């Protein structure tokens, strides 16, 4: 038989569990209410040639931002329409800032946008600068890129996988799938009915963006190798090299060869960790705001 104390303890536990459940539901509801896409059109202007004129932004990008704003985050993919320039994608990337107009940031630190390289926006492809070195061309133009998002035309690996809708519950509920609504939006804006065919255009590997990045890194490494400060530091370090020891590859590290390898391995590990918790972290940031 249960004692009166046992019964009271059991009742208290049930009441406590119910209160905790209601509090958790309320917290999740509050988090879901604020977990929406971040869209900062005014900030995006700064990433484009011309700097401060809204008229320089592609009309389709502005309209997409207006459509996306306020919708549940992850309902067409896990990304935000906002600016984050970083040189983590490749060594010396800060010297090539004007070669890009980046307008999307991904949870793992990757950035997506136009690769200008002397082209105007109408003829500039869309690329991803991966936080762990996964640099790739995503589409030949903006409308093709948006079509790929709308129809889910991405592999489930690499930074571009964040453009896929997911019906998983990461603790804040399953978000609605709004890709169909995005398809209707694109058809109205572009007049293109067959978005599947349009999306397939984005699978072309030409031009080779990854090769361009590799050459840019080589140019940066050569510049650093010839820098007087690096040469002076190398000569000092040479005096401390153990006798009859093999080369320590100090100069290569300064050139960026060994350094890039270690940085790439480090970024790859960081990328794996970040991707495991990217949705939870992103929701937490939105809740904090």
CSV table of C-alpha atoms in Angstrom, one decimal:
chain,number,residue,atom,x,y,z
A,1,UNK,CA,0.0,0.0,0.0
A,2,UNK,CA,1.1,3.6,-0.7
A,3,UNK,CA,1.4,5.9,2.2
A,4,UNK,CA,-0.1,9.4,2.3
A,5,UNK,CA,3.4,10.8,1.8
A,6,UNK,CA,3.9,8.7,-1.3
A,7,UNK,CA,0.6,9.8,-2.8
A,8,UNK,CA,1.3,13.4,-2.1
A,9,UNK,CA,4.8,13.1,-3.6
A,10,UNK,CA,3.4,11.5,-6.7
A,11,UNK,CA,0.8,14.2,-7.2
A,12,UNK,CA,3.4,16.9,-6.7
A,13,UNK,CA,5.6,15.2,-9.4
A,14,UNK,CA,2.7,15.1,-11.8
A,15,UNK,CA,1.8,18.8,-11.2
A,16,UNK,CA,5.5,19.7,-11.6
A,17,UNK,CA,5.8,17.8,-14.8
A,18,UNK,CA,2.7,19.5,-16.2
A,19,UNK,CA,3.9,22.9,-15.2
A,20,UNK,CA,7.3,22.2,-16.7
A,21,UNK,CA,5.7,21.0,-19.9
A,22,UNK,CA,3.5,24.1,-20.2
A,23,UNK,CA,6.5,26.3,-19.5
A,24,UNK,CA,8.6,24.4,-22.2
A,25,UNK,CA,5.7,24.7,-24.7
A,26,UNK,CA,5.4,28.4,-24.0
A,27,UNK,CA,9.2,28.9,-24.4
A,28,UNK,CA,9.2,27.0,-27.6
A,29,UNK,CA,6.2,29.0,-28.9
A,30,UNK,CA,8.0,32.2,-28.1
A,31,UNK,CA,11.1,31.0,-29.8
A,32,UNK,CA,9.1,29.9,-32.9
A,33,UNK,CA,7.5,33.3,-32.9
A,34,UNK,CA,10.8,35.1,-33.3
A,35,UNK,CA,12.7,32.4,-35.4
A,36,UNK,CA,12.2,34.2,-38.7
A,37,UNK,CA,14.5,35.1,-41.6
A,38,UNK,CA,16.8,38.0,-41.1
A,39,UNK,CA,16.5,40.4,-44.0
A,40,UNK,CA,18.5,43.6,-44.0
A,41,UNK,CA,18.1,45.2,-47.4
A,42,UNK,CA,19.6,48.5,-46.4
A,43,UNK,CA,22.7,46.7,-45.2
A,44,UNK,CA,22.9,44.7,-48.4
A,45,UNK,CA,23.3,47.9,-50.4
A,46,UNK,CA,26.8,48.2,-48.9
A,47,UNK,CA,27.9,44.9,-50.4
A,48,UNK,CA,27.2,46.0,-54.0
A,49,UNK,CA,29.1,48.3,-56.4
A,50,UNK,CA,28.0,51.9,-55.8
A,51,UNK,CA,27.7,51.4,-52.0
A,52,UNK,CA,24.8,53.5,-50.9
A,53,UNK,CA,22.2,53.6,-53.7
A,54,UNK,CA,19.2,51.2,-53.3
A,55,UNK,CA,18.6,51.4,-57.0
A,56,UNK,CA,21.8,49.5,-57.6
A,57,UNK,CA,20.4,46.3,-56.0
A,58,UNK,CA,19.0,43.8,-58.4
A,59,UNK,CA,15.2,44.2,-58.4
A,60,UNK,CA,14.6,40.4,-58.0
A,61,UNK,CA,16.8,40.4,-55.0
A,62,UNK,CA,14.9,43.2,-53.4
A,63,UNK,CA,11.6,41.6,-54.1
A,64,UNK,CA,12.8,38.2,-52.8
A,65,UNK,CA,13.9,40.0,-49.6
A,66,UNK,CA,10.5,41.5,-49.2
A,67,UNK,CA,8.8,38.1,-49.8
A,68,UNK,CA,11.2,36.3,-47.4
A,69,UNK,CA,11.0,38.8,-44.5
A,70,UNK,CA,9.0,37.5,-41.5
A,71,UNK,CA,8.7,34.0,-42.7
A,72,UNK,CA,9.7,31.1,-40.5
A,73,UNK,CA,13.4,30.4,-40.6
A,74,UNK,CA,14.2,27.1,-42.4
A,75,UNK,CA,10.9,27.1,-44.3
A,76,UNK,CA,12.9,27.3,-47.6
A,77,UNK,CA,16.3,26.6,-46.1
A,78,UNK,CA,18.6,27.7,-43.3
A,79,UNK,CA,20.1,31.0,-44.3
A,80,UNK,CA,19.7,34.8,-43.9
A,81,UNK,CA,19.6,37.6,-46.4
A,82,UNK,CA,22.3,39.7,-44.7
A,83,UNK,CA,26.0,40.7,-45.1
A,84,UNK,CA,28.9,38.9,-43.7
A,85,UNK,CA,32.2,39.4,-45.4
A,86,UNK,CA,35.0,37.2,-44.2
A,87,UNK,CA,38.3,36.0,-45.6
A,88,UNK,CA,38.0,32.6,-43.9
A,89,UNK,CA,37.1,31.1,-47.3
A,90,UNK,CA,40.6,31.5,-48.6
A,91,UNK,CA,43.9,33.1,-47.6
A,92,UNK,CA,44.1,36.8,-48.5
A,93,UNK,CA,40.4,37.0,-49.3
A,94,UNK,CA,40.3,40.5,-47.8
A,95,UNK,CA,42.2,41.8,-50.8
A,96,UNK,CA,39.5,40.6,-53.2
A,97,UNK,CA,36.5,42.2,-51.5
A,98,UNK,CA,35.6,44.2,-54.6
A,99,UNK,CA,35.4,41.0,-56.6
A,100,UNK,CA,32.3,40.0,-54.8
A,101,UNK,CA,28.8,41.2,-53.8
A,102,UNK,CA,27.8,38.8,-51.0
A,103,UNK,CA,24.2,38.9,-49.8
A,104,UNK,CA,23.6,35.6,-48.0
A,105,UNK,CA,25.1,34.3,-44.8
A,106,UNK,CA,24.9,30.7,-43.7
A,107,UNK,CA,25.0,29.3,-40.2
A,108,UNK,CA,28.5,27.8,-40.5
A,109,UNK,CA,30.1,31.0,-41.5
A,110,UNK,CA,29.9,30.6,-45.3
A,111,UNK,CA,28.9,33.4,-47.5
A,112,UNK,CA,27.0,33.4,-50.8
A,113,UNK,CA,26.6,36.1,-53.5
A,114,UNK,CA,27.8,37.5,-56.8
A,115,UNK,CA,31.3,36.7,-58.1
A,116,UNK,CA,31.9,39.9,-60.1
A,117,UNK,CA,35.5,39.6,-61.4
A,118,UNK,CA,35.0,42.5,-63.8
A,119,UNK,CA,31.5,41.5,-64.8
A,120,UNK,CA,28.3,43.5,-64.3
A,121,UNK,CA,25.6,42.0,-62.1
A,122,UNK,CA,23.5,40.8,-65.0
A,123,UNK,CA,26.3,38.5,-66.1
A,124,UNK,CA,27.8,37.6,-62.7
A,125,UNK,CA,27.4,34.0,-61.4
A,126,UNK,CA,26.4,33.2,-57.8
A,127,UNK,CA,29.0,31.4,-55.7
A,128,UNK,CA,29.6,30.1,-52.2
A,129,UNK,CA,32.7,30.9,-50.2
A,130,UNK,CA,32.7,27.9,-47.9
A,131,UNK,CA,34.0,28.4,-44.3
A,132,UNK,CA,36.1,25.3,-44.7
A,133,UNK,CA,37.3,25.9,-48.2
A,134,UNK,CA,34.3,24.5,-50.1
A,135,UNK,CA,34.2,27.1,-52.8
A,136,UNK,CA,31.8,26.5,-55.7
A,137,UNK,CA,29.7,28.1,-58.3
A,138,UNK,CA,26.0,27.6,-57.5
A,139,UNK,CA,24.2,29.2,-60.5
A,140,UNK,CA,25.0,31.4,-63.6
A,141,UNK,CA,22.6,34.1,-62.4
A,142,UNK,CA,20.3,35.1,-59.5
A,143,UNK,CA,17.0,33.8,-60.9
A,144,UNK,CA,18.6,30.4,-61.5
A,145,UNK,CA,20.0,30.3,-58.0
A,146,UNK,CA,16.6,31.2,-56.4
A,147,UNK,CA,15.0,28.5,-58.6
A,148,UNK,CA,17.4,25.9,-57.2
A,149,UNK,CA,16.4,26.9,-53.7
A,150,UNK,CA,12.7,26.8,-54.5
A,151,UNK,CA,12.8,23.3,-56.0
A,152,UNK,CA,15.4,21.9,-53.6
A,153,UNK,CA,18.0,21.3,-56.2
A,154,UNK,CA,21.1,20.9,-53.9
A,155,UNK,CA,23.0,18.0,-52.5
A,156,UNK,CA,22.7,17.1,-48.8
A,157,UNK,CA,26.4,17.9,-48.1
A,158,UNK,CA,28.6,20.9,-48.0
A,159,UNK,CA,27.6,24.5,-47.2
A,160,UNK,CA,25.0,24.6,-50.0
A,161,UNK,CA,23.0,21.9,-48.2
A,162,UNK,CA,21.7,24.7,-45.9
A,163,UNK,CA,19.5,25.8,-48.9
A,164,UNK,CA,17.5,22.6,-48.5
A,165,UNK,CA,14.2,22.6,-46.6
A,166,UNK,CA,14.2,20.2,-43.6
A,167,UNK,CA,11.1,18.9,-41.8
A,168,UNK,CA,13.2,17.8,-38.7
A,169,UNK,CA,12.2,19.2,-35.3
A,170,UNK,CA,15.3,20.8,-33.8
A,171,UNK,CA,13.4,21.6,-30.6
A,172,UNK,CA,11.4,24.6,-31.9
A,173,UNK,CA,8.8,22.7,-33.9
A,174,UNK,CA,8.6,21.6,-37.5
A,175,UNK,CA,8.5,24.6,-39.8
A,176,UNK,CA,6.1,24.7,-42.7
A,177,UNK,CA,7.4,23.9,-46.2
A,178,UNK,CA,7.1,27.2,-48.1
A,179,UNK,CA,9.0,26.1,-51.3
A,180,UNK,CA,5.7,25.9,-53.2
A,181,UNK,CA,4.9,29.5,-52.2
A,182,UNK,CA,8.4,30.5,-53.3
A,183,UNK,CA,8.0,28.8,-56.7
A,184,UNK,CA,4.7,30.7,-57.2
A,185,UNK,CA,6.6,33.9,-56.2
A,186,UNK,CA,9.4,33.3,-58.8
A,187,UNK,CA,6.9,32.5,-61.5
A,188,UNK,CA,5.1,35.8,-60.9
A,189,UNK,CA,8.4,37.8,-60.8
A,190,UNK,CA,10.3,36.2,-63.7
A,191,UNK,CA,7.5,34.9,-65.9
A,192,UNK,CA,9.4,31.5,-66.1
A,193,UNK,CA,7.0,28.6,-65.6
A,194,UNK,CA,9.4,25.6,-65.8
A,195,UNK,CA,11.6,26.2,-62.7
A,196,UNK,CA,12.9,22.7,-62.7
A,197,UNK,CA,14.6,23.2,-66.1
A,198,UNK,CA,15.8,26.6,-65.0
A,199,UNK,CA,17.4,25.0,-61.9
A,200,UNK,CA,19.2,22.5,-63.9
A,201,UNK,CA,21.2,25.3,-65.5
A,202,UNK,CA,22.9,25.8,-62.2
A,203,UNK,CA,24.7,22.5,-62.2
A,204,UNK,CA,27.2,23.6,-64.7
A,205,UNK,CA,30.8,23.7,-63.4
A,206,UNK,CA,32.0,26.5,-65.7
A,207,UNK,CA,33.5,28.9,-65.0
A,208,UNK,CA,35.7,27.2,-62.5
A,209,UNK,CA,35.4,29.3,-59.4
A,210,UNK,CA,37.4,26.9,-57.2
A,211,UNK,CA,40.3,27.2,-59.6
A,212,UNK,CA,40.1,31.0,-59.5
A,213,UNK,CA,40.3,30.9,-55.7
A,214,UNK,CA,43.3,28.6,-55.9
A,215,UNK,CA,45.1,31.1,-58.2
A,216,UNK,CA,44.2,34.0,-55.9
A,217,UNK,CA,45.6,32.2,-52.9
A,218,UNK,CA,48.8,31.4,-54.9
A,219,UNK,CA,49.1,35.1,-55.8
A,220,UNK,CA,48.6,36.1,-52.2
A,221,UNK,CA,51.2,33.6,-51.0
A,222,UNK,CA,53.8,34.8,-53.5
A,223,UNK,CA,53.2,38.4,-52.4
A,224,UNK,CA,53.6,37.4,-48.7
A,225,UNK,CA,56.8,35.4,-49.5
A,226,UNK,CA,58.4,38.5,-51.1
A,227,UNK,CA,57.4,40.8,-48.2
A,228,UNK,CA,60.5,42.2,-46.5
A,229,UNK,CA,59.1,41.4,-43.0
A,230,UNK,CA,58.6,37.8,-43.9
A,231,UNK,CA,62.1,37.5,-45.5
A,232,UNK,CA,63.6,39.1,-42.4
A,233,UNK,CA,61.8,36.8,-40.1
A,234,UNK,CA,62.8,33.7,-42.2
A,235,UNK,CA,66.4,34.6,-42.0
A,236,UNK,CA,66.2,35.0,-38.2
A,237,UNK,CA,64.5,31.6,-37.8
A,238,UNK,CA,67.0,29.9,-40.1
A,239,UNK,CA,69.7,30.7,-37.5
A,240,UNK,CA,67.9,28.5,-35.0
A,241,UNK,CA,67.5,25.5,-37.2
A,242,UNK,CA,69.1,22.4,-35.7
A,243,UNK,CA,72.2,21.2,-37.4
A,244,UNK,CA,71.7,18.3,-39.9
A,245,UNK,CA,68.0,18.5,-39.4
A,246,UNK,CA,65.6,18.3,-42.2
A,247,UNK,CA,63.9,21.5,-43.4
A,248,UNK,CA,61.2,22.6,-41.0
A,249,UNK,CA,59.1,24.1,-43.7
A,250,UNK,CA,59.1,27.4,-41.9
A,251,UNK,CA,59.3,29.3,-45.2
A,252,UNK,CA,56.5,27.2,-46.6
A,253,UNK,CA,54.3,28.1,-43.6
A,254,UNK,CA,55.0,31.8,-44.3
A,255,UNK,CA,54.1,31.3,-48.0
A,256,UNK,CA,50.8,29.8,-46.9
A,257,UNK,CA,51.4,26.2,-48.1
A,258,UNK,CA,51.7,24.5,-44.7
A,259,UNK,CA,49.7,27.2,-43.0
A,260,UNK,CA,46.8,26.7,-45.4
A,261,UNK,CA,46.8,23.0,-44.7
A,262,UNK,CA,46.5,23.4,-40.9
A,263,UNK,CA,44.0,26.2,-41.3
A,264,UNK,CA,41.9,24.1,-43.7
A,265,UNK,CA,42.0,21.1,-41.3
A,266,UNK,CA,41.1,23.4,-38.4
A,267,UNK,CA,38.2,25.0,-40.4
A,268,UNK,CA,37.0,21.5,-41.5
A,269,UNK,CA,36.7,20.5,-37.8
A,270,UNK,CA,35.0,23.7,-36.9
A,271,UNK,CA,32.7,23.3,-39.8
A,272,UNK,CA,31.6,19.8,-38.7
A,273,UNK,CA,30.9,21.0,-35.1
A,274,UNK,CA,29.1,24.1,-36.3
A,275,UNK,CA,26.9,22.2,-38.7
A,276,UNK,CA,25.8,19.9,-35.9
A,277,UNK,CA,24.4,22.7,-33.9
A,278,UNK,CA,23.7,25.4,-36.5
A,279,UNK,CA,20.0,25.3,-36.3
A,280,UNK,CA,19.9,25.4,-32.5
A,281,UNK,CA,22.4,28.2,-32.3
A,282,UNK,CA,20.5,30.2,-34.9
A,283,UNK,CA,17.2,29.8,-33.1
A,284,UNK,CA,18.9,30.8,-29.8
A,285,UNK,CA,20.3,34.0,-31.4
A,286,UNK,CA,16.8,34.9,-32.6
A,287,UNK,CA,15.4,34.2,-29.2
A,288,UNK,CA,18.0,36.5,-27.5
A,289,UNK,CA,16.9,39.3,-29.8
